[in-house]
PDB file of C-alpha atoms and ligand atoms in Angstrom:
ATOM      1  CA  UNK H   1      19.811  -7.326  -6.714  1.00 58.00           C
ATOM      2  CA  UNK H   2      21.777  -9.016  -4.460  1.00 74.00           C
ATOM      3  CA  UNK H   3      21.607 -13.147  -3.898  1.00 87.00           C
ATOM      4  CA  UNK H   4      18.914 -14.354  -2.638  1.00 87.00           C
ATOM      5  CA  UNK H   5      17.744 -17.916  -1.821  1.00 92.00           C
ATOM      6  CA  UNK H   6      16.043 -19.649  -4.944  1.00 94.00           C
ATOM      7  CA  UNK H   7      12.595 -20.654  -3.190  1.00 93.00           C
ATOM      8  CA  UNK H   8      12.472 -17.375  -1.561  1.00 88.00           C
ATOM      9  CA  UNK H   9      12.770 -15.994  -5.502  1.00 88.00           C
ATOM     10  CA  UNK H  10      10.395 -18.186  -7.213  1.00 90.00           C
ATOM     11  CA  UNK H  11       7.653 -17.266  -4.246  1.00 83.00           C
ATOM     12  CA  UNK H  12       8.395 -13.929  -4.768  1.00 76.00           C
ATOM     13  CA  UNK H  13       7.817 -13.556  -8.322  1.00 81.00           C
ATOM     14  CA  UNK H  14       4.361 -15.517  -7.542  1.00 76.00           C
ATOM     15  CA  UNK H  15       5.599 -18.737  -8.360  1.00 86.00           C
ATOM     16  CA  UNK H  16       4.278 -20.533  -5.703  1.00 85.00           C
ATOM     17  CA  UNK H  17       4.061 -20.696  -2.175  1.00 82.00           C
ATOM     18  CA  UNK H  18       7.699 -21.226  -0.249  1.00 86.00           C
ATOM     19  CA  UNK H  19       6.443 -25.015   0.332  1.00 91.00           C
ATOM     20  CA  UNK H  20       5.173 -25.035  -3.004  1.00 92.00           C
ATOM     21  CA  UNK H  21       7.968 -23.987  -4.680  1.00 94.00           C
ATOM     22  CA  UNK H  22      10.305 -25.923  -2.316  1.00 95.00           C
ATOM     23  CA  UNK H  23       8.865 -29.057  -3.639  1.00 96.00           C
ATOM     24  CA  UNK H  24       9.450 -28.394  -7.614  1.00 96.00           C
ATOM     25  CA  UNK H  25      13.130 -27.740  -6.923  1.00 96.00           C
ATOM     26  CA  UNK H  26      13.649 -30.692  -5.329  1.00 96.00           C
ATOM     27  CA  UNK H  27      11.895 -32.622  -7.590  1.00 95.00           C
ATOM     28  CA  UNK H  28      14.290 -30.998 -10.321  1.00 95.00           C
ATOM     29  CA  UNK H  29      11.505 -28.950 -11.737  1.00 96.00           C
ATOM     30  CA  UNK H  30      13.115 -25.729 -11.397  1.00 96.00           C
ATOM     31  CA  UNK H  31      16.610 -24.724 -13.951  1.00 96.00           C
ATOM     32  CA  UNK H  32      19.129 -21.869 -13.151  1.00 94.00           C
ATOM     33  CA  UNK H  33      21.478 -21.280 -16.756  1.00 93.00           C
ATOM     34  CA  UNK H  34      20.259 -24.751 -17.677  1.00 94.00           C
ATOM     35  CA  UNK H  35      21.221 -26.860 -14.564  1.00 94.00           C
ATOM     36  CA  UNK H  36      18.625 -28.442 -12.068  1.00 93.00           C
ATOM     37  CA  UNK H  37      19.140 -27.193  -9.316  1.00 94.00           C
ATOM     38  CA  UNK H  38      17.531 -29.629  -6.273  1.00 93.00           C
ATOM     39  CA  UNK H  39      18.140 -27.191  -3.177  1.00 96.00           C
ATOM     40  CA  UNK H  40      15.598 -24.545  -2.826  1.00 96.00           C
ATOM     41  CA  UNK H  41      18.548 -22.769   0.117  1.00 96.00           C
ATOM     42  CA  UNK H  42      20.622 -22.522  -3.187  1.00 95.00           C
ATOM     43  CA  UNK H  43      21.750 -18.867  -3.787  1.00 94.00           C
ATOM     44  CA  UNK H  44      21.333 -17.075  -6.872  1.00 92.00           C
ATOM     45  CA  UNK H  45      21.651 -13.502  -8.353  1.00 89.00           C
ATOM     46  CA  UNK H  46      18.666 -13.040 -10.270  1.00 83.00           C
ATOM     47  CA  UNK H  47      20.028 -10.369 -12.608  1.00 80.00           C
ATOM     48  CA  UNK H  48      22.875 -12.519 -13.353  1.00 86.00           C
ATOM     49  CA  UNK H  49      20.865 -15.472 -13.864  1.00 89.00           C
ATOM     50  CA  UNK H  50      18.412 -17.416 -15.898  1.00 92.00           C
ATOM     51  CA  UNK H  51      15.851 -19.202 -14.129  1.00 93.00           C
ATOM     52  CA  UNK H  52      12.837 -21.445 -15.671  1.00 95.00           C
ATOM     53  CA  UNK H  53      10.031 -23.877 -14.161  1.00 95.00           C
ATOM     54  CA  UNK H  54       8.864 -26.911 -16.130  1.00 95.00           C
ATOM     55  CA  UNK H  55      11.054 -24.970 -19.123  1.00 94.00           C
ATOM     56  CA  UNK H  56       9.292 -21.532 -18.601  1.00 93.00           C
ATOM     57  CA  UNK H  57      11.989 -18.915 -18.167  1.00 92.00           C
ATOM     58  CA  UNK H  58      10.704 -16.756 -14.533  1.00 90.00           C
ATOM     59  CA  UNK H  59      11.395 -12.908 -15.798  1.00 83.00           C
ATOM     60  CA  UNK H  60      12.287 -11.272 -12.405  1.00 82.00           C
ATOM     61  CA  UNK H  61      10.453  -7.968 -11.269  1.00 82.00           C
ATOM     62  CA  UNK H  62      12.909  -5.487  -9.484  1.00 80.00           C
ATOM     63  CA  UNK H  63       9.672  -4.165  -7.401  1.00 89.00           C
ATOM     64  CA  UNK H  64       6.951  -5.291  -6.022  1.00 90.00           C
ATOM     65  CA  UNK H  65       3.939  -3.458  -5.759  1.00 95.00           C
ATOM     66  CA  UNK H  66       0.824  -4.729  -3.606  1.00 96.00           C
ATOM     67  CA  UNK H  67      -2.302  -3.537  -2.760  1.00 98.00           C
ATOM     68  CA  UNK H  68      -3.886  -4.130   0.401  1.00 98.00           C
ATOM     69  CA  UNK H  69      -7.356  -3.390   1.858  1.00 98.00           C
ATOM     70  CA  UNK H  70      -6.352  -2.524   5.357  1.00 98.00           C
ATOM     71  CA  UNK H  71      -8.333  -3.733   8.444  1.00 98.00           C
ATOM     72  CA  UNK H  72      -8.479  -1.829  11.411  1.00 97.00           C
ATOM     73  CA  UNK H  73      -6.980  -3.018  14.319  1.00 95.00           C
ATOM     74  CA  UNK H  74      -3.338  -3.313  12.779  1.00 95.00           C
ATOM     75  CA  UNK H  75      -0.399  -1.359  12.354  1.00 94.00           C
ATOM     76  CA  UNK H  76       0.719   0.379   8.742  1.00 94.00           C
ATOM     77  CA  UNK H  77       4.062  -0.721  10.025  1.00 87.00           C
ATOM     78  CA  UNK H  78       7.024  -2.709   8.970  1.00 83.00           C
ATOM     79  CA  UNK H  79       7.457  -4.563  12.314  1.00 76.00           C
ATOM     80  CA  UNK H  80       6.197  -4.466  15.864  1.00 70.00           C
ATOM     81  CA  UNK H  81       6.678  -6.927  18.094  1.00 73.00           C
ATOM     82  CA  UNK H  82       3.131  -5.690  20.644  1.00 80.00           C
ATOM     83  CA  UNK H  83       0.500  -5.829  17.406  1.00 83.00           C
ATOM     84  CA  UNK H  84       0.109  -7.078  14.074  1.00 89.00           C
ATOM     85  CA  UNK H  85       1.271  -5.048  11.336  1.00 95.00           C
ATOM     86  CA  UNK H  86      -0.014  -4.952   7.897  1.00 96.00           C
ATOM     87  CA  UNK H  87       3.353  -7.111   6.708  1.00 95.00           C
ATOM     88  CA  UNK H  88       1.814  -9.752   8.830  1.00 94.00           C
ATOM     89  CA  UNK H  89      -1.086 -10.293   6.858  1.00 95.00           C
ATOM     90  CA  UNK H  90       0.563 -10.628   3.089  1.00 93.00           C
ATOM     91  CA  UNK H  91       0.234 -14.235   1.960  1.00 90.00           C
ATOM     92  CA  UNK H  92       3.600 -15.793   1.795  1.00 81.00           C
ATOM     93  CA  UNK H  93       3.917 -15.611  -1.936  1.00 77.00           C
ATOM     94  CA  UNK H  94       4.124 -11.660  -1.490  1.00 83.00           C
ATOM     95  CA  UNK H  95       6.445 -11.722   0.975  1.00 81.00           C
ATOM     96  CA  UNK H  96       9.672 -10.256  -0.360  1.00 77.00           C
ATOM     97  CA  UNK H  97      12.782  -8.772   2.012  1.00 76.00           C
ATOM     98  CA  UNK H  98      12.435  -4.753   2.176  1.00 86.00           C
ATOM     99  CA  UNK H  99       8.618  -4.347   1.767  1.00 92.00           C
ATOM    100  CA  UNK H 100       7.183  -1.696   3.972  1.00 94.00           C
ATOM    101  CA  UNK H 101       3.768   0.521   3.813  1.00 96.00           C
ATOM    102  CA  UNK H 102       3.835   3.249   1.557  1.00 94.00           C
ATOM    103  CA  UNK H 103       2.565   5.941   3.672  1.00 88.00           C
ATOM    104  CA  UNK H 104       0.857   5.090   7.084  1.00 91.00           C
ATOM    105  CA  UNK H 105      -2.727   4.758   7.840  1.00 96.00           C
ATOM    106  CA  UNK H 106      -3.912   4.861  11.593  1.00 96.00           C
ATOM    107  CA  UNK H 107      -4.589   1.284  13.378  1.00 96.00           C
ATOM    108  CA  UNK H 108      -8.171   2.086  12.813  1.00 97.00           C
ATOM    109  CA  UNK H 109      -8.365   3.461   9.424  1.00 98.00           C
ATOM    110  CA  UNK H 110      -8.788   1.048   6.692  1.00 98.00           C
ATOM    111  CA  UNK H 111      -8.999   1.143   2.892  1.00 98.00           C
ATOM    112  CA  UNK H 112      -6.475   1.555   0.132  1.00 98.00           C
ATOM    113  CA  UNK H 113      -2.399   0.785   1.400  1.00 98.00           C
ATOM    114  CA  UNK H 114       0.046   0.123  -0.947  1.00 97.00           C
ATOM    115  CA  UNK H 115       3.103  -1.778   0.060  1.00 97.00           C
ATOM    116  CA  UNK H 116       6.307  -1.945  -1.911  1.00 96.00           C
ATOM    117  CA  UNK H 117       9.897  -2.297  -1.837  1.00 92.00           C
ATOM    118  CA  UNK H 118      10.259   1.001  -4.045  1.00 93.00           C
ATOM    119  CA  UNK H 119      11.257   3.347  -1.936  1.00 93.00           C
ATOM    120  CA  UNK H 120      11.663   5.845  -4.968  1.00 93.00           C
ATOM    121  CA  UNK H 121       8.166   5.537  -5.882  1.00 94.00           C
ATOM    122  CA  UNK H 122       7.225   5.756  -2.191  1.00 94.00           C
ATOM    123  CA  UNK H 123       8.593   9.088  -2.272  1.00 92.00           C
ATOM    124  CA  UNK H 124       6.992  10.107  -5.361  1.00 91.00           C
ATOM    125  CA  UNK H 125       3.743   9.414  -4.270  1.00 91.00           C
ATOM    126  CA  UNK H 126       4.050  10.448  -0.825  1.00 90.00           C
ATOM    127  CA  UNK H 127       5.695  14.038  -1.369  1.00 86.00           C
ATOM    128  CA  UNK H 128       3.322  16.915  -1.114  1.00 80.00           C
ATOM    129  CA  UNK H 129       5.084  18.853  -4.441  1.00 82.00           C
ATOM    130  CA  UNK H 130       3.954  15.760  -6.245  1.00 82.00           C
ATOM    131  CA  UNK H 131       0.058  16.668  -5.871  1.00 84.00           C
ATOM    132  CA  UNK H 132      -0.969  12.659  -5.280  1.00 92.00           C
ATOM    133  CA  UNK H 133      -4.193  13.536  -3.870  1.00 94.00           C
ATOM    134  CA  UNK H 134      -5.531  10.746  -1.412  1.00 96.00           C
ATOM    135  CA  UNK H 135      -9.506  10.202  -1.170  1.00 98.00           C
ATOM    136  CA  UNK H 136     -10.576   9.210   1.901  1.00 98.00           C
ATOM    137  CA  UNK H 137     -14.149   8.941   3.373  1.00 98.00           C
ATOM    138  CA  UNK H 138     -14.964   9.653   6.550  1.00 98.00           C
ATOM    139  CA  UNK H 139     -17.994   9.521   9.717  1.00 98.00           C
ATOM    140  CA  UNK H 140     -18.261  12.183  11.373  1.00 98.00           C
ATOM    141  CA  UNK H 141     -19.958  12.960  14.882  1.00 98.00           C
ATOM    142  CA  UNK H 142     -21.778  15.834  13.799  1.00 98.00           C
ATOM    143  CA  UNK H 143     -22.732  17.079   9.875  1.00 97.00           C
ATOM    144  CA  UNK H 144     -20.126  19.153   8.002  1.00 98.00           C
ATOM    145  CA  UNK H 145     -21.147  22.054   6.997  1.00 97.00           C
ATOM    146  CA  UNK H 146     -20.544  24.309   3.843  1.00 97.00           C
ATOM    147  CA  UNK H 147     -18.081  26.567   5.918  1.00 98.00           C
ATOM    148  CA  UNK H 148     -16.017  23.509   6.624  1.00 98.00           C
ATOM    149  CA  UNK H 149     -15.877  23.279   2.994  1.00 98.00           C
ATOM    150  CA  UNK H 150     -14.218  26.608   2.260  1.00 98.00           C
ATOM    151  CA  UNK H 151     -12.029  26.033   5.193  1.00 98.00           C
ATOM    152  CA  UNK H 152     -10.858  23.402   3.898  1.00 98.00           C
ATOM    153  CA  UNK H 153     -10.515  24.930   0.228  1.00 98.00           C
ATOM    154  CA  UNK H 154      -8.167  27.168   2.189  1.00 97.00           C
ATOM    155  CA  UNK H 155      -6.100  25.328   4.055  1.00 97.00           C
ATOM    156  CA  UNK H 156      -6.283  24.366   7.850  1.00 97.00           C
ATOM    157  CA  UNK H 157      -4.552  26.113  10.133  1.00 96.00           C
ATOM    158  CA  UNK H 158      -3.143  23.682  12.633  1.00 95.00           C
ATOM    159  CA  UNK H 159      -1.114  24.242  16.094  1.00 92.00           C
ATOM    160  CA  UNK H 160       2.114  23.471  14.262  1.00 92.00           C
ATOM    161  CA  UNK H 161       1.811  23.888  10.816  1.00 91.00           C
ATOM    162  CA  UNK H 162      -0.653  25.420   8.169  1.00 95.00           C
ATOM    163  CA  UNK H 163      -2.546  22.420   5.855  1.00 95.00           C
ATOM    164  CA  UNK H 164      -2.273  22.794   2.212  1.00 94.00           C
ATOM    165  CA  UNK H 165      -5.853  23.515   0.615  1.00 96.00           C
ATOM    166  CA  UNK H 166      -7.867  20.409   0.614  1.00 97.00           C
ATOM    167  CA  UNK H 167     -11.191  19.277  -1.273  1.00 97.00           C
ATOM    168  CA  UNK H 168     -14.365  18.548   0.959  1.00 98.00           C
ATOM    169  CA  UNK H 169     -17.437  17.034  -0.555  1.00 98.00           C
ATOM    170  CA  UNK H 170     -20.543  16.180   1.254  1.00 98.00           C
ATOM    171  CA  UNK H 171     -23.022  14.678  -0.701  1.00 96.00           C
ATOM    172  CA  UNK H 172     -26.360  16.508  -1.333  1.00 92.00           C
ATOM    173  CA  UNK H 173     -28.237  13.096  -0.617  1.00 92.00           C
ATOM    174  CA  UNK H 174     -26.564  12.416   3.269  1.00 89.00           C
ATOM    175  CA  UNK H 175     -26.840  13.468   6.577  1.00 94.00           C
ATOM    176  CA  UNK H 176     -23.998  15.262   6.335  1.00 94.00           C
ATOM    177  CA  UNK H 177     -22.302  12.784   8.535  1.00 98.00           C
ATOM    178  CA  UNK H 178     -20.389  10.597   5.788  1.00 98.00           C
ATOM    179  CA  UNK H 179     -18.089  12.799   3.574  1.00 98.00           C
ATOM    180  CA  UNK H 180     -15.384  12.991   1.288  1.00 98.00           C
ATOM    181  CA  UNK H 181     -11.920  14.575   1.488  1.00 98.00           C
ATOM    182  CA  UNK H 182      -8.853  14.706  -0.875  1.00 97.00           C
ATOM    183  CA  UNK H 183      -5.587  15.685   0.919  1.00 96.00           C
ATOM    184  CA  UNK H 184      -2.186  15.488  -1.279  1.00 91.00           C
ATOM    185  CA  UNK H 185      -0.335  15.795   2.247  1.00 89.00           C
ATOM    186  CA  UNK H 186       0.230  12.785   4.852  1.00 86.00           C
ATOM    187  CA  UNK H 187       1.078  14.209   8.090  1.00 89.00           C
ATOM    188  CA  UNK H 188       0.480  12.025  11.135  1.00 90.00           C
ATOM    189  CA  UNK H 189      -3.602  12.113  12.073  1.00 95.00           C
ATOM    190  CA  UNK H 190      -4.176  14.254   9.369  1.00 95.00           C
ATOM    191  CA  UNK H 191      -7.579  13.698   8.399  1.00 97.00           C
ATOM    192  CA  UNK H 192      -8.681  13.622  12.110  1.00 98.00           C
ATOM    193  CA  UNK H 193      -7.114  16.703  12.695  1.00 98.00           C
ATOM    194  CA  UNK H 194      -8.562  18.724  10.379  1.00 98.00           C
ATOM    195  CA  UNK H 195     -11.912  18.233  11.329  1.00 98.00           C
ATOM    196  CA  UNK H 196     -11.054  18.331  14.728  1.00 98.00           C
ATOM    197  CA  UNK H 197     -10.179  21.937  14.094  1.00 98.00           C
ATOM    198  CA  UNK H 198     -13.652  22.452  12.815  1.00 98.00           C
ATOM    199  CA  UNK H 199     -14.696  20.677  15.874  1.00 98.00           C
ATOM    200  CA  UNK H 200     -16.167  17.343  14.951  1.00 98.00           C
ATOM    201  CA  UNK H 201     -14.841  14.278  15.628  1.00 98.00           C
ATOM    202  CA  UNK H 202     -13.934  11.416  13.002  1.00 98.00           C
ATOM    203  CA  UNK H 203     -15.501   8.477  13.815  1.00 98.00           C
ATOM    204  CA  UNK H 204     -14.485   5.975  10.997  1.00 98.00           C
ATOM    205  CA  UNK H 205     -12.012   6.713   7.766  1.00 98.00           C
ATOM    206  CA  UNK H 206     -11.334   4.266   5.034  1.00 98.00           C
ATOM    207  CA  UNK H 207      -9.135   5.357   2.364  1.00 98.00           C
ATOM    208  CA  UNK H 208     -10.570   5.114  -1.282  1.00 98.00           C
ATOM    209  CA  UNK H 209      -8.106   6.474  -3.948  1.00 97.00           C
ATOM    210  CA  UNK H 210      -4.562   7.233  -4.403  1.00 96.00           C
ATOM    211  CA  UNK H 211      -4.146   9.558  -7.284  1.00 95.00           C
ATOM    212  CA  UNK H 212      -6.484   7.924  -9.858  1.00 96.00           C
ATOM    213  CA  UNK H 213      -6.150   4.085  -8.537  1.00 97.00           C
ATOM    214  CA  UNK H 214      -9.300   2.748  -6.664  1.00 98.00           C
ATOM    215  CA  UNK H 215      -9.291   0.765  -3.927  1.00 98.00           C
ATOM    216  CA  UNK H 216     -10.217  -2.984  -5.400  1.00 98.00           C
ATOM    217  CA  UNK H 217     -13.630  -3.790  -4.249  1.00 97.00           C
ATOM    218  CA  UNK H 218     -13.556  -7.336  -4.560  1.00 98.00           C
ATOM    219  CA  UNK H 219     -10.712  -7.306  -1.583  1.00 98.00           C
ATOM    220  CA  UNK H 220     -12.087  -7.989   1.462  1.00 98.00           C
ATOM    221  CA  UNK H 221     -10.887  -6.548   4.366  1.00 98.00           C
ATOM    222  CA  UNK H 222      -7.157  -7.654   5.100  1.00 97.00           C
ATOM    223  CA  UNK H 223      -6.906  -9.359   1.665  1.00 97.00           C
ATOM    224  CA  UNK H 224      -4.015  -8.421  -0.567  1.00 97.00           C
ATOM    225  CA  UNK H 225      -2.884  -8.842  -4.410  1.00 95.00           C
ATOM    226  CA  UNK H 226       0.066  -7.222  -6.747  1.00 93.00           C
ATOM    227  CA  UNK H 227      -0.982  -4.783  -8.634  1.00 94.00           C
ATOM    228  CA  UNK H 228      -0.747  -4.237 -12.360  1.00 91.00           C
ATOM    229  CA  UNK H 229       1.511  -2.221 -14.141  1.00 88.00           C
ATOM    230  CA  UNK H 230      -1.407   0.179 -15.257  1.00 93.00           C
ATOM    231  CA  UNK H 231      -2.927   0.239 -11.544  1.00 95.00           C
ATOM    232  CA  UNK H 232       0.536   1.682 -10.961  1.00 93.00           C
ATOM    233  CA  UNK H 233       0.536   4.343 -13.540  1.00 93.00           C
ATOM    234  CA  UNK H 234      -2.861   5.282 -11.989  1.00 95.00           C
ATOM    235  CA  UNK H 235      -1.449   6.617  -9.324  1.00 95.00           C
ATOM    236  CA  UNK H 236       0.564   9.041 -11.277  1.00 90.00           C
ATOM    237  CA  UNK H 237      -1.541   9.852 -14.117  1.00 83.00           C
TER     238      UNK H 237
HETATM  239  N1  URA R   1      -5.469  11.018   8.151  1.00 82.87           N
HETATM  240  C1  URA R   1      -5.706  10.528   9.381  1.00 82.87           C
HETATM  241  O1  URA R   1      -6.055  11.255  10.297  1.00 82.87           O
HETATM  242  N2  URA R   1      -5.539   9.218   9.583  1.00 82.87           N
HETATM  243  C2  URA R   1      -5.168   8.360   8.605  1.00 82.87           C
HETATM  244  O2  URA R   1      -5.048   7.168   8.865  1.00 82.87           O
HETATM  245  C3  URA R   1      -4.947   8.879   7.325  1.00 82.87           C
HETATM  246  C4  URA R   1      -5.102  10.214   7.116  1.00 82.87           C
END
């Protein structure tokens, strides 16, 4: 890890907000190797160093991993100056240098997004040979039928490239309208395309699962929290 301001650090690691944590350093709340330190601009390595609040040593995390339930209406992007991007939503005590979505969701999809500086475990997840299968649920314009289900069990041929077999489930109690798919690949409009080659349309899609980790219902739409180190295994597992 390279240096990075200390109030930037502290409301990183969930300290407290950048005003927040701005205030305990300058009221000499906040030790690096022992010293007060009153400037929250100061600089520090926080491999190299040993920082504590009110005598409670901060353990750094390398990574941060969040979970977000995305809203339509905003980009799974890092940046873009025309529309707001999912980055632009995080709270400021998870904003961190280097985050960025792990794996994109259209502006009108919503649902599970993970967002992490990790790029390692980005890749992991994301990679088809990894077999991360992604539940999504999705409204259709017209009812899927049990041929769409063994085309999708055997992959769907698209204009440029052949989909690895998917799951389709649509409940026995629906109209056939609202129903479940598990993809473990991520190609742009995926989801939409797929059914489009089976001719229906996709009307809404909200992503559910990653692997084994669920979508936290008690986040509302465009609300965001880090995840726990067993939420993160979930996706793996
Ligand atoms: N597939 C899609 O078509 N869109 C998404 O946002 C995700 C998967």
């Amino acid at each position: 890890m390279a240096q990075e301001r200390l109030d930037k650090l502290l409301a990183s690691q969930g300290v407290g907000s950048r005003k927040e944590v701005g205030q305990m350093i300058r009221r000499g709340r906040v030790l690096v190797n022992g010293e007060p330190v009153c400037r929250p601009e100061c600089r520090v390595d926080p491999e190299n160093s040993e920082v504590a609040v009110d005598g409670k040593l901060v353990t750094v995390k390398k990574y941060l991993y969040i979970m977000m339930n995305k809203p339509s209406g905003v980009l799974s992007a890092s940046r873009d100056s025309r529309a707001p991007t999912v980055l632009d939503l995080l709270p400021d005590e998870l904003h961190r240098k280097g985050l960025f979505p792990a794996g994109r969701l259209d502006k009108d999809t919503t649902g599970l997004l993970i967002i992490t500086d990790d790029g390692e475990m980005a890749h992991r997840m994301l990679s088809p040979k990894k077999h991360v299968y992604k539940l999504y649920e999705a409204r259709l314009d017209a009812p899927a039928t049990e041929e769409d289900v063994q085309a999708f069990a055997d992959g769907i041929p698209l204009k440029d490239f052949d989909c690895l077999p998917a799951r389709l489930e649509i409940p026995q109690d629906g109209d056939g309208l609202t129903v479940r798919t598990e993809v473990r690949e991520g190609k742009f409009h995926q989801v939409k395309r797929m059914f489009a080659a089976r001719g229906k349309n996709v009307v809404g899609l909200c992503r559910l699962k990653i692997g084994k980790l669920e979508l936290d219902p008690t986040l509302k739409p465009g609300e965001s929290r880090e995840m726990t180190a067993e939420e993160l295994s979930l996706i793996f597992s």
